[in-house]
PDB file of C-alpha atoms in Angstrom:
ATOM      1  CA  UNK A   1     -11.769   3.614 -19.373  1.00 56.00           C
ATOM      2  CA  UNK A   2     -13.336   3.989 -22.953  1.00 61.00           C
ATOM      3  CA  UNK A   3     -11.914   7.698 -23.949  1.00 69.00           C
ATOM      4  CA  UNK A   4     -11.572   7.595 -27.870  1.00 73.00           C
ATOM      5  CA  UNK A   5      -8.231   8.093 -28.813  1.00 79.00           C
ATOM      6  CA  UNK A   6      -7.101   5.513 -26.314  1.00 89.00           C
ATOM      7  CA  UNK A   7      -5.612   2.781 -26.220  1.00 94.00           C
ATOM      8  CA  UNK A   8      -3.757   0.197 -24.001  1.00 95.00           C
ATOM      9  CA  UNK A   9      -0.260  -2.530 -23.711  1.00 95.00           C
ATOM     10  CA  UNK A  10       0.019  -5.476 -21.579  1.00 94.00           C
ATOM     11  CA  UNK A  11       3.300  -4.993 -19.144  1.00 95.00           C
ATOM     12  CA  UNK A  12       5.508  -7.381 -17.930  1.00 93.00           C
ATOM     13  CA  UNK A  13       3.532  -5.983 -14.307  1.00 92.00           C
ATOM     14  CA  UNK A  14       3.259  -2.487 -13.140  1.00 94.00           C
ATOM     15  CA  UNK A  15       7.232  -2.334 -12.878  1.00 93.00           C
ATOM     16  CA  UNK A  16       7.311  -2.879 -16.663  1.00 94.00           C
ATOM     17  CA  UNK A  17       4.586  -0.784 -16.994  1.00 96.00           C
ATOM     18  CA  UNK A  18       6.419   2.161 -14.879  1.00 97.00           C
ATOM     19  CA  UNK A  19       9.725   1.615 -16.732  1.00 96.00           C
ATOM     20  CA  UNK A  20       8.260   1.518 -19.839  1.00 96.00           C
ATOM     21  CA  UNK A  21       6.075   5.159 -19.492  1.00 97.00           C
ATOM     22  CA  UNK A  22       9.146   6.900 -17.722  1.00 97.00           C
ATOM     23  CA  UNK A  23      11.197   5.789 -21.527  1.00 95.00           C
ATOM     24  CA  UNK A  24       8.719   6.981 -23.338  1.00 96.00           C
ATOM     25  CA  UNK A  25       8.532   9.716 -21.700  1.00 97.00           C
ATOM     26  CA  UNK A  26      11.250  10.927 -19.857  1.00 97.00           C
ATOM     27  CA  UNK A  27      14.246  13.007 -21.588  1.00 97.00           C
ATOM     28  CA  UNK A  28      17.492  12.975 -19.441  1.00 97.00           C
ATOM     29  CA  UNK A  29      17.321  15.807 -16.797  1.00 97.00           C
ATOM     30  CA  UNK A  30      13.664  15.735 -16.824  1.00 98.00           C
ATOM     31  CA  UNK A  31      11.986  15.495 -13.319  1.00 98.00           C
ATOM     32  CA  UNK A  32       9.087  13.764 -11.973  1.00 98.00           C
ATOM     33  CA  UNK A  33       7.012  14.556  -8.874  1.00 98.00           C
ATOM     34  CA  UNK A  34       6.960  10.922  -6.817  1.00 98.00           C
ATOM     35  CA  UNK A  35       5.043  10.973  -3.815  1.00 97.00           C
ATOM     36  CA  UNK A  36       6.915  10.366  -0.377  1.00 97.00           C
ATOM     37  CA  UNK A  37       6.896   7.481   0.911  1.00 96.00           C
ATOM     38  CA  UNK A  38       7.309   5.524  -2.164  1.00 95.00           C
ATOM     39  CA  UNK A  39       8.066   2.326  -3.514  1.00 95.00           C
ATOM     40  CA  UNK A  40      11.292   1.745  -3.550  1.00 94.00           C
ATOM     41  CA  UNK A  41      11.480   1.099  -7.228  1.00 95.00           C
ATOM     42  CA  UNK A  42       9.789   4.761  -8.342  1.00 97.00           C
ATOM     43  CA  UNK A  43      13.070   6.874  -8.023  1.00 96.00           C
ATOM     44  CA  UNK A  44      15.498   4.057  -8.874  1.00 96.00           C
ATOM     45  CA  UNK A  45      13.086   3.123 -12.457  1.00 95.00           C
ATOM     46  CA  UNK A  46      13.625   7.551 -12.828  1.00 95.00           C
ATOM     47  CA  UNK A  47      16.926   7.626 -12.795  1.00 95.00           C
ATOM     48  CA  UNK A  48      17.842   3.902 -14.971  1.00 94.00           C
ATOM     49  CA  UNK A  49      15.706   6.621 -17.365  1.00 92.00           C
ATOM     50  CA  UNK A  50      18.028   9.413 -16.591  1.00 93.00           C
ATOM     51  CA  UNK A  51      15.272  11.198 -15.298  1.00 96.00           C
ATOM     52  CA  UNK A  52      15.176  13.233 -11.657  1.00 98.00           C
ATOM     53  CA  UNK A  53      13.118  12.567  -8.912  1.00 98.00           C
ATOM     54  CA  UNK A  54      11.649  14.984  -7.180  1.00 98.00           C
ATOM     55  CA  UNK A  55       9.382  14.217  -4.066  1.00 97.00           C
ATOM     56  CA  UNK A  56       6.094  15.703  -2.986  1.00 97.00           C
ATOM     57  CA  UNK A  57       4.943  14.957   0.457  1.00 95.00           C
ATOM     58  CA  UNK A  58       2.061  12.345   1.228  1.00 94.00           C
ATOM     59  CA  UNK A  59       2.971  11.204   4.997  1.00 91.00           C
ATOM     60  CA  UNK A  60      -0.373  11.042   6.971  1.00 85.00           C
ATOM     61  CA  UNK A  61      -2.338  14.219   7.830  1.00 88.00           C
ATOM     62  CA  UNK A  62      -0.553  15.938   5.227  1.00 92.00           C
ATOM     63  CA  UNK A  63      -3.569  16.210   2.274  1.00 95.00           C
ATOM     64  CA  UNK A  64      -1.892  16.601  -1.267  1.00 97.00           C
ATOM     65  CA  UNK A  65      -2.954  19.698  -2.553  1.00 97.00           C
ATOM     66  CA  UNK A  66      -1.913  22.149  -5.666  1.00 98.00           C
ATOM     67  CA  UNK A  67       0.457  24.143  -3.445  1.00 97.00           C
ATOM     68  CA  UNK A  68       2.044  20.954  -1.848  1.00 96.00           C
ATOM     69  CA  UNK A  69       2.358  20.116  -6.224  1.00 98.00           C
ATOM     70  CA  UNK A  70       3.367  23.660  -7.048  1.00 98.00           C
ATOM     71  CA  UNK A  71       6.375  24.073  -4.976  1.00 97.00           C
ATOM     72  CA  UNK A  72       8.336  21.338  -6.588  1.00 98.00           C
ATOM     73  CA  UNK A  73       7.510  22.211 -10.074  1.00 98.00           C
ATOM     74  CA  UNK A  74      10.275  23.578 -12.222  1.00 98.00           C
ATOM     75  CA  UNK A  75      11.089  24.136 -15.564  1.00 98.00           C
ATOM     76  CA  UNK A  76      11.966  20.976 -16.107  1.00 98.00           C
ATOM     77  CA  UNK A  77       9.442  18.861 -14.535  1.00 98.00           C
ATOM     78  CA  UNK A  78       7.375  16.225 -17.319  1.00 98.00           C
ATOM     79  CA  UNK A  79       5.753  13.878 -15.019  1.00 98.00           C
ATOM     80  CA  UNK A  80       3.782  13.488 -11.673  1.00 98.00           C
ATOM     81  CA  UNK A  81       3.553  10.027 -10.293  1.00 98.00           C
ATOM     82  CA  UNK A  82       0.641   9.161  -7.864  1.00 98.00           C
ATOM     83  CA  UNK A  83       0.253   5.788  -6.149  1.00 97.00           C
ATOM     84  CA  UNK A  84      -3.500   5.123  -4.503  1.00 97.00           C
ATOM     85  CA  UNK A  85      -3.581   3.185  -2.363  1.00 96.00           C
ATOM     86  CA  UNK A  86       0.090   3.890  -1.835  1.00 95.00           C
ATOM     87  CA  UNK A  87       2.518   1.387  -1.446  1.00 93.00           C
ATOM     88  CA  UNK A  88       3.434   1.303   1.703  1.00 94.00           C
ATOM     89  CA  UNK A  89       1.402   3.077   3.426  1.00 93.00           C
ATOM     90  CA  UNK A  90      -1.876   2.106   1.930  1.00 93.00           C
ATOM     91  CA  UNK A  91      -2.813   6.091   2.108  1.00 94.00           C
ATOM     92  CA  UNK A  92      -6.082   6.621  -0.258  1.00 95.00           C
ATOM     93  CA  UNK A  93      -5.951   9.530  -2.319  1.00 97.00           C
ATOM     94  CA  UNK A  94     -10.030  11.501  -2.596  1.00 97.00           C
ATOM     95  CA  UNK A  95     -11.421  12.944  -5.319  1.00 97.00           C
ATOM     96  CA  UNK A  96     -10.038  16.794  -4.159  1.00 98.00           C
ATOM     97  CA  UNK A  97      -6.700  15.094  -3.726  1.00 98.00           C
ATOM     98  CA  UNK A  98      -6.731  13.455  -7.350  1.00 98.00           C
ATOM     99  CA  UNK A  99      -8.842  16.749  -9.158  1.00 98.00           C
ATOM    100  CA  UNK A 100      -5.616  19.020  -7.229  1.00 98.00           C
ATOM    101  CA  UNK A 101      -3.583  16.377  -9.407  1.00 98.00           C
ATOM    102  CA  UNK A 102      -5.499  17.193 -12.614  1.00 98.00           C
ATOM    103  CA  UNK A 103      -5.605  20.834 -11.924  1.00 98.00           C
ATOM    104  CA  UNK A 104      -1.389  21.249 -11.831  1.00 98.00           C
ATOM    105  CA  UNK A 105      -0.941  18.570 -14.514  1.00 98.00           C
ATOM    106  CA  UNK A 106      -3.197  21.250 -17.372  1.00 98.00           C
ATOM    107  CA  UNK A 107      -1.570  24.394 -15.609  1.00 98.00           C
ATOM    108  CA  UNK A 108       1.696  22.924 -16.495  1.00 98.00           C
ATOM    109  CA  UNK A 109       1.333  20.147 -19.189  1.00 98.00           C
ATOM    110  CA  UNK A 110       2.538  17.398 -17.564  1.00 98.00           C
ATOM    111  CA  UNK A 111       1.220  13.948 -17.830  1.00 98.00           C
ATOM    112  CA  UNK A 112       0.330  11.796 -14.782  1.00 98.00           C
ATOM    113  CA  UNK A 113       0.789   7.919 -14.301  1.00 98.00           C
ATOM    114  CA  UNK A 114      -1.230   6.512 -11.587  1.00 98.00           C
ATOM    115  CA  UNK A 115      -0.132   3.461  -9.917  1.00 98.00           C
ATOM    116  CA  UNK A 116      -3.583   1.591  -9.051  1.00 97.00           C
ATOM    117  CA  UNK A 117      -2.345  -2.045  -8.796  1.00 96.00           C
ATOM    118  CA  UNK A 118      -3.463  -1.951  -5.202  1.00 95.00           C
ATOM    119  CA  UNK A 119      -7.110  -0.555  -6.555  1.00 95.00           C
ATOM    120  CA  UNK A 120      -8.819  -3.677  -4.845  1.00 94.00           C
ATOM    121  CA  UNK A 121      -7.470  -3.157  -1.281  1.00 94.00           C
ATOM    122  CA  UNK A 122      -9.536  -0.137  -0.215  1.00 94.00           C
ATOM    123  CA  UNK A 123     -11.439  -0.914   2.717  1.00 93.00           C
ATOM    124  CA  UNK A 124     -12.995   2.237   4.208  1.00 90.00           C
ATOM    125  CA  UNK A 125     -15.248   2.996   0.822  1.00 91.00           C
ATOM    126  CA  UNK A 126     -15.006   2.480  -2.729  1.00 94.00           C
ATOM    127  CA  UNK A 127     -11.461   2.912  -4.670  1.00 95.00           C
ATOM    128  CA  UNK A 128     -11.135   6.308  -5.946  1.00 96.00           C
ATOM    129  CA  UNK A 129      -9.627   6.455  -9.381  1.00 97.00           C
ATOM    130  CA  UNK A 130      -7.968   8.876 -11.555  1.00 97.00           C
ATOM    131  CA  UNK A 131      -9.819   8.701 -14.631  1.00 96.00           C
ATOM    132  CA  UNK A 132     -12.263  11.213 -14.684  1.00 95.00           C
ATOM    133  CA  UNK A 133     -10.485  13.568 -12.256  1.00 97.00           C
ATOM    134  CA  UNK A 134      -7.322  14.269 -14.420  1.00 97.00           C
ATOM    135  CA  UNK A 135      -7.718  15.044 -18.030  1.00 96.00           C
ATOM    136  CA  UNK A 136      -7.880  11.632 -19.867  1.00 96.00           C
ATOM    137  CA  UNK A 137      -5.121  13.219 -22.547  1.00 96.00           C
ATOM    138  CA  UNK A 138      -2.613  13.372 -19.958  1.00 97.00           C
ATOM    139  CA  UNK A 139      -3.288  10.680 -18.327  1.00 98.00           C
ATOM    140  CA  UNK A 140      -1.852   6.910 -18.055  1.00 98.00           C
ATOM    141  CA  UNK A 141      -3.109   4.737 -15.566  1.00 97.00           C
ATOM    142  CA  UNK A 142      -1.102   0.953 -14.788  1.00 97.00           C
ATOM    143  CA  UNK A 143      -2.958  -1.803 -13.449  1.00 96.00           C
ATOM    144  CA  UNK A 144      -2.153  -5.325 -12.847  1.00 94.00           C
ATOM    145  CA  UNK A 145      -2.830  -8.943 -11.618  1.00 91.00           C
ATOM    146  CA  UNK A 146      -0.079  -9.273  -9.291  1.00 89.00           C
ATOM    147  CA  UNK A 147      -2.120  -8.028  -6.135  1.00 88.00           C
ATOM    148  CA  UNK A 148      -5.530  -8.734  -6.107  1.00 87.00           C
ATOM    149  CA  UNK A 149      -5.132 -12.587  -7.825  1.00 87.00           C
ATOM    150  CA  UNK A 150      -1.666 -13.222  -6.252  1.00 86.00           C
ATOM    151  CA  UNK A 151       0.154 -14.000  -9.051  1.00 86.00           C
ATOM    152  CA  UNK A 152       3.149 -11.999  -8.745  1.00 81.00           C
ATOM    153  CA  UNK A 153       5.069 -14.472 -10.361  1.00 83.00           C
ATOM    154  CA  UNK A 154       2.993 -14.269 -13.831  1.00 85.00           C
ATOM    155  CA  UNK A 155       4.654 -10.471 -14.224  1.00 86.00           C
ATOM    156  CA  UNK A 156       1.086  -9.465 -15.735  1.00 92.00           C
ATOM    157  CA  UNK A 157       0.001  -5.829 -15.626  1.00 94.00           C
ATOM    158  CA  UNK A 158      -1.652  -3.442 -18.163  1.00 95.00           C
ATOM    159  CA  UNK A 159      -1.631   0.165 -18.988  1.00 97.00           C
ATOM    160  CA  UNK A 160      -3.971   2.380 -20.275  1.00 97.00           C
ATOM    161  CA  UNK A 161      -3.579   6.095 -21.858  1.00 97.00           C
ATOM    162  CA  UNK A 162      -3.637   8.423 -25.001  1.00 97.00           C
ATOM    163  CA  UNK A 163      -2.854   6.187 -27.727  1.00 96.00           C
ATOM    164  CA  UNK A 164       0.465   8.464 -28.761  1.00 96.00           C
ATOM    165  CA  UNK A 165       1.794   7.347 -25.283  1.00 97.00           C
ATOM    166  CA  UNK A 166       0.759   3.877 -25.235  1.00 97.00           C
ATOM    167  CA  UNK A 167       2.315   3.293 -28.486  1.00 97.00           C
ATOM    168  CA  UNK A 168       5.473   4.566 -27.809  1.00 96.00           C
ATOM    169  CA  UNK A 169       5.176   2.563 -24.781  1.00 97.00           C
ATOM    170  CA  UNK A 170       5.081  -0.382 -27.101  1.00 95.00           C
ATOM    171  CA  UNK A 171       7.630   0.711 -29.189  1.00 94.00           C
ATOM    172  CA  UNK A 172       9.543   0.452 -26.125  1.00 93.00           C
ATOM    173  CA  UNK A 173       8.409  -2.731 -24.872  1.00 93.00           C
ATOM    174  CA  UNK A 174       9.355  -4.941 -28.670  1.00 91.00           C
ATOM    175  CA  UNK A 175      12.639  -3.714 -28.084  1.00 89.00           C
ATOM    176  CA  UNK A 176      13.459  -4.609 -24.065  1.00 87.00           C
ATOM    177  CA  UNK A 177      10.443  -6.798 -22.866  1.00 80.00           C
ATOM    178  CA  UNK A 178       9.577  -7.888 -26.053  1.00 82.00           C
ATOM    179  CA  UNK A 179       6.218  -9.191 -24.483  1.00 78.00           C
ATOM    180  CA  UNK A 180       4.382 -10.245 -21.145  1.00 79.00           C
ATOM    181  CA  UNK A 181       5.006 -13.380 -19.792  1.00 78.00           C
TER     182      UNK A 181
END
């Protein structure tokens, strides 16, 4: 990753790692774009943070774009989730899909967190990341061990972001999680 002003927090796994970035950054009433279909877990962790999901649609042959983004911002949206490869449909978000992400995020100063724990399971080509398409100041990206070393069990993930985020991430986490596992 290697931006200066960086910084990152072992999670108790991605779900930690979600929970603790919507805290951290999530006032009650704020929304957050989640892509649809989703993981189960993305609107329930929103709301546990009094935050609102909103969804944006990613079913197949439907490319995201900044219009798809645009029509569910509001006022009150702080967030945009993005999940590549998606869980569940393994959908692979490409560069124009993830620079479309980066584009809204600056017009509106929102921050993205982008779910790659399934980074290793691209099979068509190499895994397309975030970093370097959205602006590295607004952007947290949560990885973990769960998938690719099957150890779900060990609840091991990471995050990585603007320092400011991360710590209050960690501020966060000594108070619930304490630690990972």
């Amino acid at each position: 990753y290697g931006y200066a002003g960086h910084d990152s927090i072992v999670t108790c796994g991605v779900s930690g790692g979600l929970m603790l970035g919507f805290v951290a950054l999530l006032d009650p009433g704020d929304e957050i774009l989640v892509p649809d279909p989703y993981f189960t877990m993305y609107p329930v962790l929103a709301g546990m943070c009094s935050g609102v999901p909103v969804s944006y649609d990613l079913y197949p042959g439907h490319p995201l774009t900044e219009a798809e983004l645009e029509r569910h911002i509001t006022a009150k949206t702080r967030l945009i989730l993005i999940n590549s490869p998606s869980n569940p449909t393994g959908r692979t978000l490409n560069d124009a899909e993830l620079k479309a992400v980066g584009a809204v995020a600056d017009r509106h100063d929102l921050v993205v967190i982008s779910d790659e724990i399934y980074d290793a399971f691209v099979y068509d080509g190499p895994h397309v990341s975030a970093v370097g398409r959205v602006d590295p100041e607004r952007l947290v990206v949560l990885g973990g061990f769960s998938k690719t070393y099957a150890m779900p069990g060990w609840r091991l993930g990471w995050a990585v972001g603007p320092h400011e985020i991360i710590d209050a991430m960690r501020r966060m986490q000594q108070f619930s999680f304490v630690c990972a596992p």
